[in-house]
CSV table of C-alpha atoms and ligand atoms in Angstrom, one decimal:
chain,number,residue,atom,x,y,z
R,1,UNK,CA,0.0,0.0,0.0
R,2,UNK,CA,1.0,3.6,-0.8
R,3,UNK,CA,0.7,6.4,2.0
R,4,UNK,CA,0.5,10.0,1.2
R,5,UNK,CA,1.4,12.7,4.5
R,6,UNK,CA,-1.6,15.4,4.9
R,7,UNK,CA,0.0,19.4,4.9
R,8,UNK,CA,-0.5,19.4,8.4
R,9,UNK,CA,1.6,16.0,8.8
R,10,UNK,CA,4.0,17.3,6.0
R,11,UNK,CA,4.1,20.9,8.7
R,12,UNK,CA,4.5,18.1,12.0
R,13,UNK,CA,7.5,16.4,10.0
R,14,UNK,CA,9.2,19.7,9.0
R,15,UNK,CA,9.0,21.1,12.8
R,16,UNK,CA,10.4,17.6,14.0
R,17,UNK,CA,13.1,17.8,11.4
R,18,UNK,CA,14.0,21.4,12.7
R,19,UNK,CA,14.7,20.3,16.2
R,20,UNK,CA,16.9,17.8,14.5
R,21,UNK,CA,19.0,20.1,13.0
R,22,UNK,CA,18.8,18.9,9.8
R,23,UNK,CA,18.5,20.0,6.5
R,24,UNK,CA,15.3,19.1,4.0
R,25,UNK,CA,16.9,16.6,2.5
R,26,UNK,CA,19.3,15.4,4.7
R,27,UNK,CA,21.7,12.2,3.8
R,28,UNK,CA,21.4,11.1,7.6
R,29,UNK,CA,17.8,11.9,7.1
R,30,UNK,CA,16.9,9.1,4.2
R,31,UNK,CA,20.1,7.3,5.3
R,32,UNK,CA,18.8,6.7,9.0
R,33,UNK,CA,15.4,5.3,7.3
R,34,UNK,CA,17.1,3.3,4.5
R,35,UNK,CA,15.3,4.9,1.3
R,36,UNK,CA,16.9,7.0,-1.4
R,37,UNK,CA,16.7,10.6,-1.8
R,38,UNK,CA,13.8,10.6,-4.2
R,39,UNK,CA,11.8,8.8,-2.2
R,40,UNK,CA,12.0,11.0,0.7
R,41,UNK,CA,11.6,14.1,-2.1
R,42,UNK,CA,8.3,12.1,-2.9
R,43,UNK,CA,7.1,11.9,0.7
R,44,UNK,CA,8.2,15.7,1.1
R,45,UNK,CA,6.3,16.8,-2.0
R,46,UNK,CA,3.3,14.8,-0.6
R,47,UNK,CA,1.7,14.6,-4.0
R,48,UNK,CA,2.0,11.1,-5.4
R,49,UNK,CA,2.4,7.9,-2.5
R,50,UNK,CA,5.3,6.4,-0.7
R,51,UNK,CA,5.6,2.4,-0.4
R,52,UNK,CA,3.9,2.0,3.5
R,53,UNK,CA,7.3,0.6,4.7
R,54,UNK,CA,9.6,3.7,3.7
R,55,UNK,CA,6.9,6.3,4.5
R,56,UNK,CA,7.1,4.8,8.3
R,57,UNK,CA,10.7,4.6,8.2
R,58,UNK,CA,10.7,8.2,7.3
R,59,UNK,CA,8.5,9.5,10.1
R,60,UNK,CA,10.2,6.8,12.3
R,61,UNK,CA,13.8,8.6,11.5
R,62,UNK,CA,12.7,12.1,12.4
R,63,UNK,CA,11.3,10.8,15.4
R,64,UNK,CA,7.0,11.1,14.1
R,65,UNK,CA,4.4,8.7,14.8
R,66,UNK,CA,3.2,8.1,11.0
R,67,UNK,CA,-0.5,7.6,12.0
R,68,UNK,CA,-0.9,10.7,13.0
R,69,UNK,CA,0.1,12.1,9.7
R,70,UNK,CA,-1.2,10.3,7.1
R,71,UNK,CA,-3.8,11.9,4.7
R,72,UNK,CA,-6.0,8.9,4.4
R,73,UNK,CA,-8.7,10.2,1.8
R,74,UNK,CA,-5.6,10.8,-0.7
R,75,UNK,CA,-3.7,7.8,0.1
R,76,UNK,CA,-6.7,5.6,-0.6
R,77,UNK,CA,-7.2,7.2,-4.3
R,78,UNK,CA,-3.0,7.1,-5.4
R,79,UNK,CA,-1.3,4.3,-6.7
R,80,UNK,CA,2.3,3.8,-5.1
R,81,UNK,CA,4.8,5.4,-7.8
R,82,UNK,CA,8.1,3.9,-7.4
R,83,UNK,CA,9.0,3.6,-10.9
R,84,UNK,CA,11.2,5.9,-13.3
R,85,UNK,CA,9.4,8.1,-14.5
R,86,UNK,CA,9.8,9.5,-11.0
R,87,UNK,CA,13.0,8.7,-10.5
R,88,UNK,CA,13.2,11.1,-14.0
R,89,UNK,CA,11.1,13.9,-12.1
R,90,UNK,CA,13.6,13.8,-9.6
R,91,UNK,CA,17.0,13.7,-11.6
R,92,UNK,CA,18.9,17.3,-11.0
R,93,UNK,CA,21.0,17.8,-14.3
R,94,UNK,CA,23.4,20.1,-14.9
R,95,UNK,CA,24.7,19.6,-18.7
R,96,UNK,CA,24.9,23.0,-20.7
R,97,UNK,CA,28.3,21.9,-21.5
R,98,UNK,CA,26.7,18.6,-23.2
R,99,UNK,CA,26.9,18.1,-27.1
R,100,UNK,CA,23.5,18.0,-28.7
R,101,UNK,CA,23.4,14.4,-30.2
R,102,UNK,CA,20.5,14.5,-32.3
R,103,UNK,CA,22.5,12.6,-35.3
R,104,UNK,CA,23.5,9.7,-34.1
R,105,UNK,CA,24.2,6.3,-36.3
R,106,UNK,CA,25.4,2.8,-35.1
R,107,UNK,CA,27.1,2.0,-32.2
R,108,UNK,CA,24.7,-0.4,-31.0
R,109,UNK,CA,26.4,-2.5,-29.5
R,110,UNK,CA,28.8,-0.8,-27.8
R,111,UNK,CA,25.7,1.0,-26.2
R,112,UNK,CA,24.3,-2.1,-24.8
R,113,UNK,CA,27.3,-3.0,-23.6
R,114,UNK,CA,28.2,0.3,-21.8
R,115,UNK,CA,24.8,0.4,-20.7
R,116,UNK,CA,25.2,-2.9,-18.7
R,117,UNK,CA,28.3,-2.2,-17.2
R,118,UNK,CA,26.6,1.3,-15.9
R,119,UNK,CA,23.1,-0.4,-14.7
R,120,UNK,CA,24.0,-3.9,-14.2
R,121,UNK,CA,27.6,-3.9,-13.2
R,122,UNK,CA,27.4,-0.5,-11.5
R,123,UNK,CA,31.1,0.7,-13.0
R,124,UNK,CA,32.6,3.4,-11.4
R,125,UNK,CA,34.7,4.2,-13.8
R,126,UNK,CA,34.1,4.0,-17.5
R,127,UNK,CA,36.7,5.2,-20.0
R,128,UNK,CA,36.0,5.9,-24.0
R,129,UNK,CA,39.3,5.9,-25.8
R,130,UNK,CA,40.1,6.6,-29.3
R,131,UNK,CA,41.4,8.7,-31.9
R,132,UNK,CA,40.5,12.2,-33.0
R,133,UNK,CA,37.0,12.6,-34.2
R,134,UNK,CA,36.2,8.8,-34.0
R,135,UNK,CA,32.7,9.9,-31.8
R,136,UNK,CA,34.0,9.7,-28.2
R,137,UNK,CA,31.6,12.5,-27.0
R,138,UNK,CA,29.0,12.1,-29.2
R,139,UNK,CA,28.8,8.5,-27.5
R,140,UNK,CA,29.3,9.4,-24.1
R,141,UNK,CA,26.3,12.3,-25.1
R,142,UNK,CA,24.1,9.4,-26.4
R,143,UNK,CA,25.1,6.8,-23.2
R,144,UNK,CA,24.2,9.6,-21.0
R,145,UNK,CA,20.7,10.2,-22.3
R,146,UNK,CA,19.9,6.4,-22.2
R,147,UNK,CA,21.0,6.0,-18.6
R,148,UNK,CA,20.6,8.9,-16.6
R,149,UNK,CA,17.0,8.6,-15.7
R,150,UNK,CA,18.6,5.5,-13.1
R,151,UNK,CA,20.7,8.6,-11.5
R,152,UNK,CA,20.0,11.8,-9.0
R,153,UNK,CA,22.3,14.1,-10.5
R,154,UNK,CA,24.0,14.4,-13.5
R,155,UNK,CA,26.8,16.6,-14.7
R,156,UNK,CA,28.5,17.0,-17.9
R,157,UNK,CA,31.6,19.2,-17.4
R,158,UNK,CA,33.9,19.6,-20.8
R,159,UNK,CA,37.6,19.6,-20.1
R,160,UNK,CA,38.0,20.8,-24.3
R,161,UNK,CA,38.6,24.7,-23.2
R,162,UNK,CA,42.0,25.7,-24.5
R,163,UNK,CA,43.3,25.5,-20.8
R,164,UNK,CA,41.4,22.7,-18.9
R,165,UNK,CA,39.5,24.2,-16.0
R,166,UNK,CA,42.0,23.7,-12.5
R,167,UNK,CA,40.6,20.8,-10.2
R,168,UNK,CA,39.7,23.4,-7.7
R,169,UNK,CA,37.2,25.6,-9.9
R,170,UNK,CA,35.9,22.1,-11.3
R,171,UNK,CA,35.6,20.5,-7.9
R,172,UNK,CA,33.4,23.7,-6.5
R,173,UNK,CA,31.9,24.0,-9.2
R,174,UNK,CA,30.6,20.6,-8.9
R,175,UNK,CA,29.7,20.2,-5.6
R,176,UNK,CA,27.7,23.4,-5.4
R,177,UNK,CA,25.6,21.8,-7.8
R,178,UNK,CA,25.3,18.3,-6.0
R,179,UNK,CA,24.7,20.0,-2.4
R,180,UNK,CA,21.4,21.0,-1.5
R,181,UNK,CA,20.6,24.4,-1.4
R,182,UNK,CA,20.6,25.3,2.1
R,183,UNK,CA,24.1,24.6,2.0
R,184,UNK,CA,26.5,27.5,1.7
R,185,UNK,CA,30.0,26.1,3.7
R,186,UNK,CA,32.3,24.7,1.4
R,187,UNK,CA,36.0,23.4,1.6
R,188,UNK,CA,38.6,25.3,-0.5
R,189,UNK,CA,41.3,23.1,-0.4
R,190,UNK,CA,41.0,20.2,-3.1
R,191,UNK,CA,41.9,17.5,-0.9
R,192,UNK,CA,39.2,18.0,1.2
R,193,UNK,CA,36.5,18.6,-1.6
R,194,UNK,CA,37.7,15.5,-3.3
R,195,UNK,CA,37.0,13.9,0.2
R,196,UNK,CA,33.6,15.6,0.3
R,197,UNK,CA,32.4,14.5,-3.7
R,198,UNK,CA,33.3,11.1,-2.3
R,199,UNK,CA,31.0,11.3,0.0
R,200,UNK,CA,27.9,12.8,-2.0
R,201,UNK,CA,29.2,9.4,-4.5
R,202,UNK,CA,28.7,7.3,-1.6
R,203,UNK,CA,25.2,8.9,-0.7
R,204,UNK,CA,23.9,9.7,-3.9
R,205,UNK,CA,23.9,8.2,-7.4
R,206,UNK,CA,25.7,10.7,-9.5
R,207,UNK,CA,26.3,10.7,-12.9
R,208,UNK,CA,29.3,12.4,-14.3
R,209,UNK,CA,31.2,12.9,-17.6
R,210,UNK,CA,34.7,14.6,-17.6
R,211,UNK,CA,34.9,15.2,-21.9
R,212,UNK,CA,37.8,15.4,-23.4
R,213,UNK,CA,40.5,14.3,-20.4
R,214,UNK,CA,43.4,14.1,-22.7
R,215,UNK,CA,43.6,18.2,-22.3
R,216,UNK,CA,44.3,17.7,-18.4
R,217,UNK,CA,47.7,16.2,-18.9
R,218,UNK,CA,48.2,18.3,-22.2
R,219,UNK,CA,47.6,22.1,-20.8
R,220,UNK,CA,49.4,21.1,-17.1
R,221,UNK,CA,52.6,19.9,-19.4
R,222,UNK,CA,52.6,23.0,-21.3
R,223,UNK,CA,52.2,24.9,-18.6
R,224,UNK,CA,55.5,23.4,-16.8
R,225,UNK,CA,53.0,21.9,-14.1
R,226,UNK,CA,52.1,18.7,-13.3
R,227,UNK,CA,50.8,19.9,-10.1
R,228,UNK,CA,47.1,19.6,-10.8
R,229,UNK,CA,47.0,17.0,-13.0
R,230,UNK,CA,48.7,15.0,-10.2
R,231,UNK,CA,45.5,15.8,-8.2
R,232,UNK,CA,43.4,14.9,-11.3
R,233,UNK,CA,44.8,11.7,-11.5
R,234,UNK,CA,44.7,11.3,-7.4
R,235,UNK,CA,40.9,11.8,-8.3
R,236,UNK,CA,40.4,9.1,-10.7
R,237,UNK,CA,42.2,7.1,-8.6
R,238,UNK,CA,40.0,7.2,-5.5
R,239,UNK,CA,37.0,7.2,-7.6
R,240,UNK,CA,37.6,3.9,-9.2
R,241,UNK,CA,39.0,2.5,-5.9
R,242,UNK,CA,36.4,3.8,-3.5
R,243,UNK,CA,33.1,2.4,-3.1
R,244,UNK,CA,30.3,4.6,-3.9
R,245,UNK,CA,27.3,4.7,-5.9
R,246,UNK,CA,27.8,6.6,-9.2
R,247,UNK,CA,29.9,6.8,-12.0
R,248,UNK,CA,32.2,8.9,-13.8
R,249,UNK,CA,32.4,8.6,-18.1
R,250,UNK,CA,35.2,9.7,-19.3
R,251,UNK,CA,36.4,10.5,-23.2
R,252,UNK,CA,40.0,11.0,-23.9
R,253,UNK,CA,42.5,10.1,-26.3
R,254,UNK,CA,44.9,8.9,-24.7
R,255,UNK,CA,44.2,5.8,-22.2
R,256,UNK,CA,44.6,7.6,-18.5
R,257,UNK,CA,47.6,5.9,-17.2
R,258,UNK,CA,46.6,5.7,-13.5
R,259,UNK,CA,43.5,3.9,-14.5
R,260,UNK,CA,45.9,0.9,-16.2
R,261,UNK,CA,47.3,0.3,-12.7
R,262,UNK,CA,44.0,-0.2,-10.9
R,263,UNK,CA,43.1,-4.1,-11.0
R,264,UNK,CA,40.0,-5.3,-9.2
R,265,UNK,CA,38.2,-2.2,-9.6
R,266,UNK,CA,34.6,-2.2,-11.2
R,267,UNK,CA,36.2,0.1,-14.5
R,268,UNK,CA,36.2,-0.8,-18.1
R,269,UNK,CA,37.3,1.0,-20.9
R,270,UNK,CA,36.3,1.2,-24.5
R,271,UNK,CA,38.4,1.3,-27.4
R,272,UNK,CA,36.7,3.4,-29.9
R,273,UNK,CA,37.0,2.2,-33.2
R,274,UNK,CA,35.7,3.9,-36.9
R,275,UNK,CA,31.8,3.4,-37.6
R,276,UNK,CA,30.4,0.1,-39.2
R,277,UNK,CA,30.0,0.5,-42.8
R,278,UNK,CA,25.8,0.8,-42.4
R,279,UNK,CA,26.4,3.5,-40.0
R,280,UNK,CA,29.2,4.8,-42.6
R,281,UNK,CA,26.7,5.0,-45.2
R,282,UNK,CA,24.6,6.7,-43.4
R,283,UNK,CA,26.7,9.7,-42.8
R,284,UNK,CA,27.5,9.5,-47.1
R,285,UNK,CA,23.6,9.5,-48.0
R,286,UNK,CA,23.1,12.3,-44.9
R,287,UNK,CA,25.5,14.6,-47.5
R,288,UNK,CA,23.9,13.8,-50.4
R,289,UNK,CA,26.9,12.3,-52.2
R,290,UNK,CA,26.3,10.2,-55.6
R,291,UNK,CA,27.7,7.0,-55.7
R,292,UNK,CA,27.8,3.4,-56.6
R,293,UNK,CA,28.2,0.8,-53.8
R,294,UNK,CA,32.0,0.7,-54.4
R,295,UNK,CA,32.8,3.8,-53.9
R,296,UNK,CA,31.3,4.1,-51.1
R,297,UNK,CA,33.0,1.2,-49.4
R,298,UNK,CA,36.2,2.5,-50.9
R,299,UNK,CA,35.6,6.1,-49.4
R,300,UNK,CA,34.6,4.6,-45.5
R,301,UNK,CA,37.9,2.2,-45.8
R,302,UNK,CA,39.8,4.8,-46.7
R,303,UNK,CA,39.0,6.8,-43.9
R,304,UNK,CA,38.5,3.8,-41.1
R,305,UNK,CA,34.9,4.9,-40.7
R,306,UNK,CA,36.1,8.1,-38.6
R,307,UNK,CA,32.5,10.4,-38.6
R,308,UNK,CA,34.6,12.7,-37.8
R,309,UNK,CA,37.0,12.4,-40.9
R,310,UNK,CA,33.6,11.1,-43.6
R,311,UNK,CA,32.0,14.5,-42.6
R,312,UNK,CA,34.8,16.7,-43.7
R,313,UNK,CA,35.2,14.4,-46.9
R,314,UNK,CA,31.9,14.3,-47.9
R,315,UNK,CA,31.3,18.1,-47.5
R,316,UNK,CA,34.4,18.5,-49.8
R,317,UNK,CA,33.4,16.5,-52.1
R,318,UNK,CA,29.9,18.2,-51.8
R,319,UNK,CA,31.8,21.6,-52.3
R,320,UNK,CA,34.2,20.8,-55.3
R,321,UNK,CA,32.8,18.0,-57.3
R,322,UNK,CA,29.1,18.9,-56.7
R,323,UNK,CA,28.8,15.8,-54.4
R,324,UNK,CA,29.7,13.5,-57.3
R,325,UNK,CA,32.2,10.5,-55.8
R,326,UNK,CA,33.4,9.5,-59.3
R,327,UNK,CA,34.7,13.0,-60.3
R,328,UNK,CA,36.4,13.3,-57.3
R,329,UNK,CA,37.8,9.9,-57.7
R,330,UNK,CA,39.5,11.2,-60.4
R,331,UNK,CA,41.5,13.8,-58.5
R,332,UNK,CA,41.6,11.0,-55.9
R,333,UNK,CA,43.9,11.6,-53.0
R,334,UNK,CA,43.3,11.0,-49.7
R,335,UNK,CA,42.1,14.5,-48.1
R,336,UNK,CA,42.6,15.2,-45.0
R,337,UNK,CA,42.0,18.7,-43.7
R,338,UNK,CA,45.3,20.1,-42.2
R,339,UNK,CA,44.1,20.3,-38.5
R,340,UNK,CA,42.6,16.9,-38.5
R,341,UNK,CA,45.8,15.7,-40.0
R,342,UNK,CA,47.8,16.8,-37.3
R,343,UNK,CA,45.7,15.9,-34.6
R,344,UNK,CA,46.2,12.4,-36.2
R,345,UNK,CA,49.8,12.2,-36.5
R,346,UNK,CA,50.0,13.2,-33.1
R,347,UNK,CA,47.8,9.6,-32.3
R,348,UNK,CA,49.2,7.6,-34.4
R,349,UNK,CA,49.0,5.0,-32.4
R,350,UNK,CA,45.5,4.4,-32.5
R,351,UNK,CA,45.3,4.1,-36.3
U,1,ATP,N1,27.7,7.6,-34.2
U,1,ATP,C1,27.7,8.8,-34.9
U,1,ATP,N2,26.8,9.0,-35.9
U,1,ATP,C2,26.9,10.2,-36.6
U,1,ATP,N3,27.8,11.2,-36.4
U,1,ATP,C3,28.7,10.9,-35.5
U,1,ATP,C4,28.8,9.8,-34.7
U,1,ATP,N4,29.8,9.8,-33.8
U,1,ATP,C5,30.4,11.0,-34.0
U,1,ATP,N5,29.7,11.7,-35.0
U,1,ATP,C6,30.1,13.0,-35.6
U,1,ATP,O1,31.5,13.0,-35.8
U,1,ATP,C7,32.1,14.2,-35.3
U,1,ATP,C8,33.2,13.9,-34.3
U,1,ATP,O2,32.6,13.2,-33.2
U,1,ATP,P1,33.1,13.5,-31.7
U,1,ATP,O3,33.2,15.0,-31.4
U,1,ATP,O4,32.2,12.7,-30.8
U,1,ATP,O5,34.5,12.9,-31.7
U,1,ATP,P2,35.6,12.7,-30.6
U,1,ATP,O6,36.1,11.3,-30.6
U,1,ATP,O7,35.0,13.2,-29.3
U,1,ATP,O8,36.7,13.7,-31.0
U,1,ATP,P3,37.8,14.5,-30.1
U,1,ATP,O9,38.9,13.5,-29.8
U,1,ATP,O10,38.4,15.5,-31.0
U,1,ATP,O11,37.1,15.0,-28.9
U,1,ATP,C9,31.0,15.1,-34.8
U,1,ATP,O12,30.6,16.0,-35.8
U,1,ATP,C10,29.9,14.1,-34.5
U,1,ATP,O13,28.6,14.6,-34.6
U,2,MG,MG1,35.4,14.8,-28.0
């Protein structure tokens, strides 16, 4: 059966959580009664019912008889809503940084993969590794929207600014958004706000993507620092070795080396490779190119099946040779623009 509190119950439970000295939504709070925080946001809102067993262990951690403050007539007409389309009410995000993904081809299976070690397998840690422009973020964009309805909170923060943010701003950044309102006192020293996230991982299921982590060791070497990319990586560290509740998708380039020392952890990390050739194809017939099947399969193999590298092919070849594979074939060199290029030879070990 489902319970729903009546506003004066709701007022009784507010003034017994005053003389607690605690705040609305207080980890001890849901922690003392063993329920997760959008349960006890449900029985706060006092609109839709609580499970009968976690509405009394509720009132029972606050120190409230639950008889006294049930709102029968309600209770009796809601269904209990435990499923997750609340849980999706409840999700806080924080994700302007986040890539729009509304094109999206392929990658099916490695979805369903990373989406069981996320839900099933509860990885901590989940790396997506690969080359330049191979889709990195635009998967970790798509994985995101699949999953995060099982999660409070979920951040996106993009590490691609020409100078990666420093741990600190991140950090307070961060946990300003993940601690509730009321709370204004926070740590200023890294150490202890990497000791705090880890506890608002432990007490809440986060979901977080660092994009592009690669820059981290990048701007602190350029920069003649390793300093804070030392504390990055101490980060990583406790985040895969810790236990918690959430989980951390990163996309980088480069493999993080503190993550290849960590055995026995629940991580796993993805290799990235191009697009299948369906998914290929589709990116060809988005341009508008004309071709015959060969050409096509010669243009994807060509470029490994990199979106990255068909997009900027197939919008030359859309600009010069009116779209038209076989006149460009003629001309036919491999084109890479000069940037990509680079970026490439700098990863050559992915190819
Ligand atoms: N599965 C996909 N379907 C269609 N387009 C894709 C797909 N994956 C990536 N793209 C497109 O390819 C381009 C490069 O993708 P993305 O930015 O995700 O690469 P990346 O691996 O994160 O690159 P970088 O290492 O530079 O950060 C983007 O324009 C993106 O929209
Ligand atoms: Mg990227």
């Amino acid at each position: 059966m489902g319970l729903i509190a009546s506003a004066q119950g709701l007022k009784t439970v507010e003034k017994a959580r005053l003389a607690k000295g605690w705040a609305r939504q207080a980890s001890i709070w849901y922690g003392e009664a063993h329920v997760e925080l959008p349960t006890l946001k449900r029985f706060l809102a006092g609109k839709v019912a609580v499970r009968q067993e976690n509405f009394e262990a509720i009132c029972k951690a606050v120190g409230v008889d639950w008889k006294q403050i049930v709102d029968w007539e309600k209770s009796g007409q809601n269904r209990v809503e435990d499923n997750s389309d609340i849980a999706q009410i409840c999700l806080k995000e924080d994700c302007n940084e986040m890539h729009d993904v509304q094109i999206f081809y392929g990658r099916e299976q490695e979805l369903e993969n990373l989406k069981q070690s996320i839900l099933q397998n509860r990885s901590r840690v989940v790396t997506l590794c690969g080359q330049p422009g191979i889709g990195k973020t635009a998967l970790a964009a798509k994985l995101a929207e699949e999953v995060k309805s099982d999660f409070e909170y979920f951040s996106w923060r993009s590490l691609n600014d020409s100078v990666a943010p420093s741990l600190l701003k991140l950090l307070s950044g961060l946990i300003k958004f993940l601690c509730s309102e009321e709370e204004t006192d926070f740590p200023s020293d890294v150490d202890e706000l990497i000791d705090k996230l880890l506890n608002i991982f432990s007490n809440h299921r986060v979901l977080l993507v660092l994009d592009g982590w690669e820059n981290i060791s990048r701007t602190q070497s350029m920069e003649g620092s390793q300093t804070d990319y030392e504390k990055y990586s101490k980060l990583l560290k406790r985040i895969a070795e810790r236990k918690h509740k959430s989980c951390v998708v990163i996309t980088t380039q480069e493999e993080p080396k503190e993550l290849s020392s960590l055995q026995d952890t629940p991580c796993v990390k993805t290799r990235l490779k191009g697009l299948d050739f369906q998914a290929s194809l589709k990116i060809l017939n988005a341009k508008k190119l004309i071709f015959v099947p060969q050409q096509a399969e010669k243009l994807i193999n060509d470029y490994n099946g990199n979106p990255l590298a068909l997009n900027h092919i197939c919008e030359h070849i859309q600009k010069v040779f009116a779209g038209n594979v076989s006149h460009y074939e003629t001309k036919y060199t491999i084109l890479f623009p000069l940037e990509f290029e680079t970026a490439i030879n700098k990863n050559c070990e992915f190819l």
